[in-house]
Amino acid sequence: MSTLEEIVNQLIDAISEKGKQKTLIELEPRLSGLEEEVSMLRSAIEEILQGEPEPEPEPEPEPEPRFITVLEGDFHPLWTQDPQWKWYRDGSFPSWNYGYNGTKTDERIPGQSWPRSEFISARDVPNFNGANGTAITWKQGSDPRVRWGGVMALPDAYDEIVFSYDIMFDDNWDFNKGGKLPGLATKDSKVIAGTIPTCSDGWSGRNMWGDPNFVSYVYHPDKTIKWGDGNQFPRPPRGVVNTITYHAKLNSSADAKDGFFKTFINGVEADNFPCRMYCGSESYRRGFNAVTWQIFYGGNSAGWEPRRDSTVTFGGYKVLAPKS
């Protein structure tokens, strides 16, 4: 057997022993005068040892979105001195119930003179964070029971829901003792304010501003106090646009305590409040079907009112539900 043939066989044997290949360096003393052949062999063997290049993995398909948008828009109320809440609608807007909790009343405060513009005013703010915004101003000393807003009906009742909106507290906004922000409610909810719910009364949840924190403010059937229940968490800053998002999910059964009301500020989870939305019987199970679009100071007694003129601006909103 020729020297070159012997070497080639040795190289083939070495290559076949995976993880134990002999190097060309060990064989070089025997390859004198065979430089050209060695160069060719070296290139061929290196290709074999390297193997076929690993194919690039095919990109994984984008996951199907779990949520879809069921409602979105922005707000521009037509502010009048009429005691009813009036809203501007352009056909693409959802159905609105005027007044607080869907009623046609203006919740007149005994002993107070009207119109409401003595206490509160609103104006359009074009292109507020990409939406038609609405700035609402409370005048210094306004009665804390003066409210801006209504209840917005959703297209359906959902077991799980995400609601987000843009908001900016003016640099001069007075947080004082606190006040209420927009929120969510289950179908036919009777627990918007000042009640201890029964199993069949439904549920509502929102945020409340305070000083120095925000508070989740929830009416649920396991609470034992008259007013809303919840946790405190850091308040977003004045003078910049913040996106507040609620993610709420019904408990899976009347006895299960796996429901929750979460708050995210600018995409970061700020609070997770576990709660049941119903109890006692599956017949009391009702999905989320309303946005309680209200903002007001209070409390409902002296001392909660703004101590200076204070303006807050709302922009776009979006409601999402799980894809069916």
Coordinates of C-alpha atoms in Angstrom, one line a residue:
M1 CA 0.0 0.0 0.0
S2 CA 1.4 3.4 -1.0
T3 CA 2.2 6.0 1.6
L4 CA -0.5 8.3 0.3
E5 CA -3.1 5.6 0.3
E6 CA -2.2 4.5 3.8
I7 CA -2.5 8.1 5.0
V8 CA -5.9 8.6 3.3
N9 CA -7.1 5.4 5.0
Q10 CA -5.9 6.6 8.3
L11 CA -7.7 9.9 7.8
I12 CA -10.9 8.2 6.8
D13 CA -10.7 6.0 9.9
A14 CA -10.0 9.1 12.0
I15 CA -13.0 11.0 10.6
S16 CA -15.3 8.0 11.2
E17 CA -14.4 8.1 15.0
K18 CA -16.6 11.0 16.0
G19 CA -15.1 13.0 18.8
K20 CA -11.7 11.2 18.3
Q21 CA -10.5 12.6 15.0
K22 CA -6.7 12.7 14.5
T23 CA -5.4 16.1 13.4
L24 CA -3.5 16.7 10.3
I25 CA -0.7 18.1 12.4
E26 CA -0.1 14.6 13.8
L27 CA 0.3 13.2 10.3
E28 CA 2.3 16.0 8.7
P29 CA 5.7 14.3 9.3
R30 CA 4.7 11.6 6.9
L31 CA 3.5 13.9 4.2
S32 CA 6.8 15.3 2.9
G33 CA 6.7 15.9 -0.9
L34 CA 2.9 15.6 -1.0
E35 CA 2.1 19.2 -0.4
E36 CA -0.3 19.6 -3.2
E37 CA -2.2 16.4 -2.4
V38 CA -2.2 17.4 1.3
S39 CA -3.7 20.8 0.5
M40 CA -6.5 19.2 -1.4
L41 CA -7.1 16.6 1.3
R42 CA -7.0 19.3 4.0
S43 CA -9.7 21.2 2.3
A44 CA -11.8 18.1 1.7
I45 CA -11.4 16.9 5.2
E46 CA -12.2 20.2 6.8
E47 CA -15.5 20.3 4.8
I48 CA -16.3 16.8 6.0
L49 CA -15.5 17.7 9.6
Q50 CA -17.5 20.9 9.5
G51 CA -20.5 19.0 8.0
E52 CA -23.4 20.6 6.2
P53 CA -24.3 24.1 7.5
E54 CA -27.1 24.0 9.9
P55 CA -30.3 25.2 8.1
E56 CA -31.7 28.4 9.6
P57 CA -34.8 27.6 11.6
E58 CA -38.0 28.6 10.0
P59 CA -39.6 31.6 11.8
E60 CA -42.3 30.5 14.2
P61 CA -45.8 31.7 13.2
E62 CA -47.1 34.8 15.0
P63 CA -49.3 33.7 17.8
E64 CA -53.0 34.4 17.3
P65 CA -54.0 37.4 19.3
R66 CA -55.9 36.4 22.4
F67 CA -57.9 39.6 22.5
I68 CA -59.7 41.6 19.8
T69 CA -60.9 45.1 19.9
V70 CA -64.7 45.3 20.4
L71 CA -65.0 49.1 20.8
E72 CA -62.7 52.1 20.5
G73 CA -63.0 55.8 20.0
D74 CA -62.6 59.1 21.7
F75 CA -64.8 61.5 23.6
H76 CA -66.1 65.0 22.8
P77 CA -69.1 66.0 24.9
L78 CA -71.3 68.9 23.8
W79 CA -71.3 70.8 27.0
T80 CA -74.5 72.7 27.6
Q81 CA -76.3 74.2 30.6
D82 CA -79.0 71.6 30.3
P83 CA -79.3 69.6 33.5
Q84 CA -79.0 66.4 31.5
W85 CA -75.6 65.1 30.5
K86 CA -75.3 65.7 26.7
W87 CA -72.9 63.9 24.4
Y88 CA -71.7 64.6 20.9
R89 CA -72.1 61.5 18.7
D90 CA -71.1 61.0 15.1
G91 CA -72.6 57.6 14.2
S92 CA -69.5 55.6 15.0
F93 CA -69.9 56.2 18.7
P94 CA -71.6 53.6 21.0
S95 CA -74.9 54.0 22.7
W96 CA -74.6 56.2 25.8
N97 CA -76.9 56.4 28.8
Y98 CA -77.0 60.0 30.0
G99 CA -76.5 60.7 33.6
Y100 CA -75.1 58.7 36.4
N101 CA -75.7 54.9 36.4
G102 CA -77.8 55.1 33.3
T103 CA -80.5 57.3 34.7
K104 CA -82.0 60.4 33.1
T105 CA -81.5 62.4 36.3
D106 CA -78.9 65.0 36.9
E107 CA -78.5 64.3 40.6
R108 CA -79.3 67.8 41.7
I109 CA -77.7 68.6 45.0
P110 CA -80.1 70.0 47.5
G111 CA -79.6 73.7 48.2
Q112 CA -77.3 74.2 45.2
S113 CA -78.1 76.5 42.3
W114 CA -77.7 75.3 38.7
P115 CA -76.6 75.1 35.9
R116 CA -73.6 72.8 36.4
S117 CA -71.3 75.2 34.5
E118 CA -71.1 77.1 37.8
F119 CA -68.9 74.2 39.0
I120 CA -67.5 72.4 36.0
S121 CA -66.8 73.0 32.3
A122 CA -65.5 71.0 29.3
R123 CA -63.8 71.7 26.0
D124 CA -62.4 69.8 23.1
V125 CA -58.7 69.2 22.8
P126 CA -57.8 68.3 19.2
N127 CA -55.1 65.8 18.6
F128 CA -54.6 64.8 22.2
N129 CA -52.2 61.8 22.0
G130 CA -53.6 61.1 18.5
A131 CA -57.3 61.4 19.6
N132 CA -59.9 64.1 20.0
G133 CA -59.5 64.8 23.7
T134 CA -61.8 66.4 26.2
A135 CA -60.5 68.7 29.0
I136 CA -62.7 68.9 32.1
T137 CA -62.2 71.7 34.6
W138 CA -63.5 71.7 38.1
K139 CA -63.6 75.2 39.6
Q140 CA -62.1 75.9 43.0
G141 CA -64.5 74.9 45.7
S142 CA -66.9 72.9 43.4
D143 CA -69.2 70.6 45.3
P144 CA -67.5 67.2 45.3
R145 CA -70.8 65.5 44.2
V146 CA -70.6 67.3 40.8
R147 CA -69.8 64.5 38.3
W148 CA -68.8 64.4 34.7
G149 CA -69.8 61.4 32.7
G150 CA -72.2 58.6 32.0
V151 CA -72.5 54.9 31.6
M152 CA -71.4 53.4 28.2
A153 CA -73.1 50.2 27.1
L154 CA -70.8 47.6 25.5
P155 CA -71.8 45.4 22.5
D156 CA -72.1 42.3 24.7
A157 CA -71.5 40.9 28.1
Y158 CA -68.0 39.4 28.5
D159 CA -66.4 37.0 31.0
E160 CA -63.1 38.8 30.5
I161 CA -62.4 42.3 29.4
V162 CA -59.6 44.9 29.0
F163 CA -60.4 48.6 29.0
S164 CA -57.8 51.3 28.5
Y165 CA -57.9 55.1 28.2
D166 CA -55.5 58.0 28.0
I167 CA -55.6 60.6 30.7
M168 CA -53.5 63.7 31.7
F169 CA -53.8 65.5 35.1
D170 CA -52.9 69.1 34.6
D171 CA -49.8 70.4 36.3
N172 CA -52.0 72.3 38.6
W173 CA -54.4 69.5 39.3
D174 CA -55.4 69.3 43.0
F175 CA -55.6 65.6 44.1
N176 CA -56.8 66.8 47.6
K177 CA -58.4 63.8 49.5
G178 CA -59.2 61.9 46.4
G179 CA -61.8 61.2 43.6
K180 CA -63.1 58.6 41.2
L181 CA -62.0 57.6 37.7
P182 CA -63.8 55.6 35.0
G183 CA -64.2 51.9 35.5
L184 CA -66.1 48.8 34.6
A185 CA -69.3 47.1 35.7
T186 CA -71.1 43.8 35.2
K187 CA -74.5 43.5 33.6
D188 CA -77.3 45.1 35.7
S189 CA -74.9 45.9 38.4
K190 CA -76.4 47.6 41.5
V191 CA -73.1 48.3 43.2
I192 CA -71.8 51.5 41.9
A193 CA -71.6 53.4 45.2
G194 CA -72.2 53.1 48.9
T195 CA -73.5 49.5 49.2
I196 CA -72.5 46.2 50.6
P197 CA -73.3 43.8 47.7
T198 CA -75.2 40.6 47.9
C199 CA -74.3 37.6 45.7
S200 CA -76.8 38.8 43.1
D201 CA -76.0 42.5 43.0
G202 CA -73.2 42.3 40.5
W203 CA -69.8 44.0 40.5
S204 CA -68.0 47.3 39.7
G205 CA -64.4 48.3 39.7
R206 CA -62.4 51.5 39.0
N207 CA -59.5 53.4 40.3
M208 CA -59.6 56.2 42.7
W209 CA -57.0 58.9 42.9
G210 CA -55.6 60.0 46.3
D211 CA -52.7 61.8 47.7
P212 CA -50.1 60.4 47.4
N213 CA -51.4 57.1 45.8
F214 CA -53.9 55.6 43.5
V215 CA -56.4 53.0 44.9
S216 CA -58.2 50.2 43.3
Y217 CA -61.9 50.8 44.2
V218 CA -64.0 47.6 43.9
Y219 CA -67.5 46.6 44.9
H220 CA -67.6 42.8 45.2
P221 CA -69.8 40.4 47.1
D222 CA -67.1 39.5 49.7
K223 CA -66.4 43.0 50.9
T224 CA -67.6 44.0 54.4
I225 CA -67.4 47.7 54.2
K226 CA -69.8 50.2 52.8
W227 CA -67.4 51.9 50.3
G228 CA -65.1 50.4 47.7
D229 CA -62.4 47.9 48.6
G230 CA -58.9 47.8 47.1
N231 CA -55.2 48.3 47.3
Q232 CA -53.0 51.3 47.1
F233 CA -50.3 51.8 44.5
P234 CA -48.1 54.6 43.1
R235 CA -50.0 57.4 41.4
P236 CA -48.9 58.5 37.8
P237 CA -47.4 62.0 37.5
R238 CA -49.1 65.2 36.6
G239 CA -48.4 67.0 33.3
V240 CA -47.9 63.9 31.0
V241 CA -50.3 61.6 29.2
N242 CA -50.7 58.3 31.0
T243 CA -52.5 55.2 29.7
I244 CA -54.6 53.4 32.4
T245 CA -55.7 49.9 31.6
Y246 CA -58.0 47.6 33.5
H247 CA -58.0 43.8 33.0
A248 CA -60.9 42.1 34.7
K249 CA -62.0 38.4 34.7
L250 CA -65.0 36.8 36.2
N251 CA -64.5 34.0 38.8
S252 CA -64.8 30.6 37.1
S253 CA -67.7 29.5 39.3
A254 CA -69.9 30.9 42.1
D255 CA -67.6 29.4 44.7
A256 CA -64.3 30.0 43.1
K257 CA -62.2 33.0 44.2
D258 CA -60.1 33.3 41.0
G259 CA -61.6 36.4 39.6
F260 CA -59.4 39.5 39.4
F261 CA -59.3 43.2 38.7
K262 CA -55.9 44.3 37.5
T263 CA -54.6 47.9 36.8
F264 CA -51.8 48.7 34.5
I265 CA -50.2 52.2 34.1
N266 CA -48.4 52.8 30.9
G267 CA -48.3 49.0 30.2
V268 CA -46.8 48.1 33.6
E269 CA -48.9 46.1 36.1
A270 CA -49.5 48.4 39.1
D271 CA -52.1 46.3 41.1
N272 CA -53.8 42.9 41.1
F273 CA -56.9 42.7 43.2
P274 CA -58.4 39.2 43.5
C275 CA -62.1 39.1 43.9
R276 CA -65.4 37.4 43.1
M277 CA -67.8 39.2 40.8
Y278 CA -70.7 36.9 41.8
C279 CA -71.4 34.1 44.3
G280 CA -74.2 31.8 45.6
S281 CA -75.6 30.6 42.3
E282 CA -74.5 30.3 38.7
S283 CA -77.7 32.2 37.7
Y284 CA -76.0 35.3 39.1
R285 CA -73.2 35.0 36.7
R286 CA -73.2 38.2 34.5
G287 CA -70.5 39.4 32.2
F288 CA -68.9 42.8 32.0
N289 CA -71.1 45.0 29.8
A290 CA -70.6 48.6 30.8
V291 CA -68.0 51.3 31.2
T292 CA -68.8 53.6 34.0
W293 CA -67.3 56.7 32.4
Q294 CA -67.4 59.1 35.3
I295 CA -64.9 61.3 37.1
F296 CA -65.6 63.3 40.2
Y297 CA -64.1 64.5 43.5
G298 CA -65.2 62.6 46.6
G299 CA -66.3 61.3 48.9
N300 CA -69.5 63.3 49.1
S301 CA -68.9 65.7 51.9
A302 CA -67.1 69.0 52.6
G303 CA -63.4 68.8 52.4
W304 CA -63.1 66.7 49.2
E305 CA -63.7 69.6 46.8
P306 CA -60.8 71.0 44.7
R307 CA -58.9 73.8 46.5
R308 CA -58.0 75.4 43.1
D309 CA -59.2 75.2 39.5
S310 CA -58.2 71.8 38.3
T311 CA -58.2 70.3 34.8
V312 CA -58.0 66.7 33.6
T313 CA -57.9 65.7 29.9
F314 CA -59.1 62.4 28.4
G315 CA -58.1 61.0 25.1
G316 CA -58.9 57.8 23.2
Y317 CA -60.3 54.6 24.8
K318 CA -60.3 51.0 23.7
V319 CA -62.2 47.9 24.9
L320 CA -60.9 44.4 24.2
A321 CA -62.4 41.0 24.8
P322 CA -61.1 37.4 24.2
K323 CA -61.2 36.2 20.6
S324 CA -64.0 33.6 20.3

